[in-house]
Amino acid sequence: ERPFTCAHCPKTFRYKKTLRAHQRIHSGERPFACTYCSKAFRDSSTLIVHQRIHTGERPFACDQCPKAFRDKKTLTVHQRIHSGERPFACTHCPKAFRDSSTLTAH
């Protein structure tokens, strides 16, 4: 069940908190500012990942090699180098890719 509907678009949400965060897309509000460079973000989780650029923190370590990453998504894409997984397949040719942006560029 998704009882919370955005007043600006047809998207619906399970939680009111998620709806409020989504509505910042429409309002342009960016209440979470970086203490290092003052860049502002719509949600706190994006700010946390951004601040790791300044602190150098890389809490997501690969268990196959010495590399570490600022966010889990980048680690997940990296791990596909080791596993050989290529989940993003082109519908026009036999090629497949590790991440969606490479497929889009192709």
mmCIF file with all atom_site columns, C-alpha atoms in Angstrom, residues 2-64:
data_model
loop_
_atom_site.group_PDB
_atom_site.id
_atom_site.type_symbol
_atom_site.label_atom_id
_atom_site.label_alt_id
_atom_site.label_comp_id
_atom_site.label_asym_id
_atom_site.label_entity_id
_atom_site.label_seq_id
_atom_site.pdbx_PDB_ins_code
_atom_site.Cartn_x
_atom_site.Cartn_y
_atom_site.Cartn_z
_atom_site.occupancy
_atom_site.B_iso_or_equiv
_atom_site.pdbx_formal_charge
_atom_site.auth_seq_id
_atom_site.auth_comp_id
_atom_site.auth_asym_id
_atom_site.auth_atom_id
_atom_site.pdbx_PDB_model_num
ATOM 1  C CA . ARG A 1 2  ? 1.261  3.490  -0.965  1.00 0.00 ? 2  ARG A CA 1
ATOM 2  C CA . PRO A 1 3  ? -1.137 5.978  0.653   1.00 0.00 ? 3  PRO A CA 1
ATOM 3  C CA . PHE A 1 4  ? 0.963  9.152  0.184   1.00 0.00 ? 4  PHE A CA 1
ATOM 4  C CA . THR A 1 5  ? 0.626  10.826 -3.226  1.00 0.00 ? 5  THR A CA 1
ATOM 5  C CA . CYS A 1 6  ? 2.731  13.699 -4.495  1.00 0.00 ? 6  CYS A CA 1
ATOM 6  C CA . ALA A 1 7  ? 0.690  16.836 -5.216  1.00 0.00 ? 7  ALA A CA 1
ATOM 7  C CA . HIS A 1 8  ? 2.952  17.691 -8.165  1.00 0.00 ? 8  HIS A CA 1
ATOM 8  C CA . CYS A 1 9  ? 3.199  14.368 -10.010 1.00 0.00 ? 9  CYS A CA 1
ATOM 9  C CA . PRO A 1 10 ? 1.560  10.918 -9.958  1.00 0.00 ? 10 PRO A CA 1
ATOM 10 C CA . LYS A 1 11 ? 4.186  9.246  -7.743  1.00 0.00 ? 11 LYS A CA 1
ATOM 11 C CA . THR A 1 12 ? 3.003  7.524  -4.582  1.00 0.00 ? 12 THR A CA 1
ATOM 12 C CA . PHE A 1 13 ? 4.889  6.528  -1.452  1.00 0.00 ? 13 PHE A CA 1
ATOM 13 C CA . ARG A 1 14 ? 4.545  4.127  1.435   1.00 0.00 ? 14 ARG A CA 1
ATOM 14 C CA . TYR A 1 15 ? 5.879  6.598  4.005   1.00 0.00 ? 15 TYR A CA 1
ATOM 15 C CA . LYS A 1 16 ? 5.182  10.291 4.553   1.00 0.00 ? 16 LYS A CA 1
ATOM 16 C CA . LYS A 1 17 ? 8.904  10.891 5.169   1.00 0.00 ? 17 LYS A CA 1
ATOM 17 C CA . THR A 1 18 ? 9.735  9.533  1.702   1.00 0.00 ? 18 THR A CA 1
ATOM 18 C CA . LEU A 1 19 ? 7.064  11.748 0.135   1.00 0.00 ? 19 LEU A CA 1
ATOM 19 C CA . ARG A 1 20 ? 8.532  14.831 1.856   1.00 0.00 ? 20 ARG A CA 1
ATOM 20 C CA . ALA A 1 21 ? 12.005 13.980 0.542   1.00 0.00 ? 21 ALA A CA 1
ATOM 21 C CA . HIS A 1 22 ? 10.575 13.459 -2.968  1.00 0.00 ? 22 HIS A CA 1
ATOM 22 C CA . GLN A 1 23 ? 8.763  16.806 -2.893  1.00 0.00 ? 23 GLN A CA 1
ATOM 23 C CA . ARG A 1 24 ? 12.123 18.572 -2.616  1.00 0.00 ? 24 ARG A CA 1
ATOM 24 C CA . ILE A 1 25 ? 12.659 17.617 -6.269  1.00 0.00 ? 25 ILE A CA 1
ATOM 25 C CA . HIS A 1 26 ? 9.738  19.861 -7.170  1.00 0.00 ? 26 HIS A CA 1
ATOM 26 C CA . SER A 1 27 ? 10.461 22.674 -4.696  1.00 0.00 ? 27 SER A CA 1
ATOM 27 C CA . GLY A 1 28 ? 14.205 22.795 -5.314  1.00 0.00 ? 28 GLY A CA 1
ATOM 28 C CA . GLU A 1 29 ? 14.777 22.840 -1.554  1.00 0.00 ? 29 GLU A CA 1
ATOM 29 C CA . ARG A 1 30 ? 18.234 21.607 -0.508  1.00 0.00 ? 30 ARG A CA 1
ATOM 30 C CA . PRO A 1 31 ? 18.336 21.788 3.294   1.00 0.00 ? 31 PRO A CA 1
ATOM 31 C CA . PHE A 1 32 ? 21.452 19.657 3.854   1.00 0.00 ? 32 PHE A CA 1
ATOM 32 C CA . ALA A 1 33 ? 24.652 21.690 3.361   1.00 0.00 ? 33 ALA A CA 1
ATOM 33 C CA . CYS A 1 34 ? 28.211 20.380 3.342   1.00 0.00 ? 34 CYS A CA 1
ATOM 34 C CA . THR A 1 35 ? 30.280 21.837 6.178   1.00 0.00 ? 35 THR A CA 1
ATOM 35 C CA . TYR A 1 36 ? 33.412 21.689 4.001   1.00 0.00 ? 36 TYR A CA 1
ATOM 36 C CA . CYS A 1 37 ? 32.270 23.388 0.781   1.00 0.00 ? 37 CYS A CA 1
ATOM 37 C CA . SER A 1 38 ? 28.659 24.529 1.394   1.00 0.00 ? 38 SER A CA 1
ATOM 38 C CA . LYS A 1 39 ? 27.269 22.452 -1.490  1.00 0.00 ? 39 LYS A CA 1
ATOM 39 C CA . ALA A 1 40 ? 23.646 21.636 -0.619  1.00 0.00 ? 40 ALA A CA 1
ATOM 40 C CA . PHE A 1 41 ? 21.622 18.442 -1.063  1.00 0.00 ? 41 PHE A CA 1
ATOM 41 C CA . ARG A 1 42 ? 17.997 17.333 -0.943  1.00 0.00 ? 42 ARG A CA 1
ATOM 42 C CA . ASP A 1 43 ? 18.624 14.455 1.466   1.00 0.00 ? 43 ASP A CA 1
ATOM 43 C CA . SER A 1 44 ? 21.047 13.702 4.270   1.00 0.00 ? 44 SER A CA 1
ATOM 44 C CA . SER A 1 45 ? 22.274 10.402 2.815   1.00 0.00 ? 45 SER A CA 1
ATOM 45 C CA . THR A 1 46 ? 23.556 12.145 -0.322  1.00 0.00 ? 46 THR A CA 1
ATOM 46 C CA . LEU A 1 47 ? 25.306 14.716 1.879   1.00 0.00 ? 47 LEU A CA 1
ATOM 47 C CA . ILE A 1 48 ? 27.008 11.956 3.886   1.00 0.00 ? 48 ILE A CA 1
ATOM 48 C CA . VAL A 1 49 ? 28.389 10.312 0.735   1.00 0.00 ? 49 VAL A CA 1
ATOM 49 C CA . HIS A 1 50 ? 29.483 13.725 -0.619  1.00 0.00 ? 50 HIS A CA 1
ATOM 50 C CA . GLN A 1 51 ? 31.372 14.605 2.574   1.00 0.00 ? 51 GLN A CA 1
ATOM 51 C CA . ARG A 1 52 ? 33.502 11.492 2.118   1.00 0.00 ? 52 ARG A CA 1
ATOM 52 C CA . ILE A 1 53 ? 35.132 13.305 -0.822  1.00 0.00 ? 53 ILE A CA 1
ATOM 53 C CA . HIS A 1 54 ? 36.514 15.780 1.727   1.00 0.00 ? 54 HIS A CA 1
ATOM 54 C CA . THR A 1 55 ? 37.314 13.311 4.520   1.00 0.00 ? 55 THR A CA 1
ATOM 55 C CA . GLY A 1 56 ? 38.751 10.593 2.290   1.00 0.00 ? 56 GLY A CA 1
ATOM 56 C CA . GLU A 1 57 ? 36.600 7.995  4.049   1.00 0.00 ? 57 GLU A CA 1
ATOM 57 C CA . ARG A 1 58 ? 35.974 4.876  1.962   1.00 0.00 ? 58 ARG A CA 1
ATOM 58 C CA . PRO A 1 59 ? 33.966 2.516  4.179   1.00 0.00 ? 59 PRO A CA 1
ATOM 59 C CA . PHE A 1 60 ? 32.971 0.020  1.461   1.00 0.00 ? 60 PHE A CA 1
ATOM 60 C CA . ALA A 1 61 ? 35.900 -2.342 0.889   1.00 0.00 ? 61 ALA A CA 1
ATOM 61 C CA . CYS A 1 62 ? 36.144 -4.949 -1.846  1.00 0.00 ? 62 CYS A CA 1
ATOM 62 C CA . ASP A 1 63 ? 36.784 -8.429 -0.460  1.00 0.00 ? 63 ASP A CA 1
ATOM 63 C CA . GLN A 1 64 ? 38.608 -9.476 -3.647  1.00 0.00 ? 64 GLN A CA 1
#
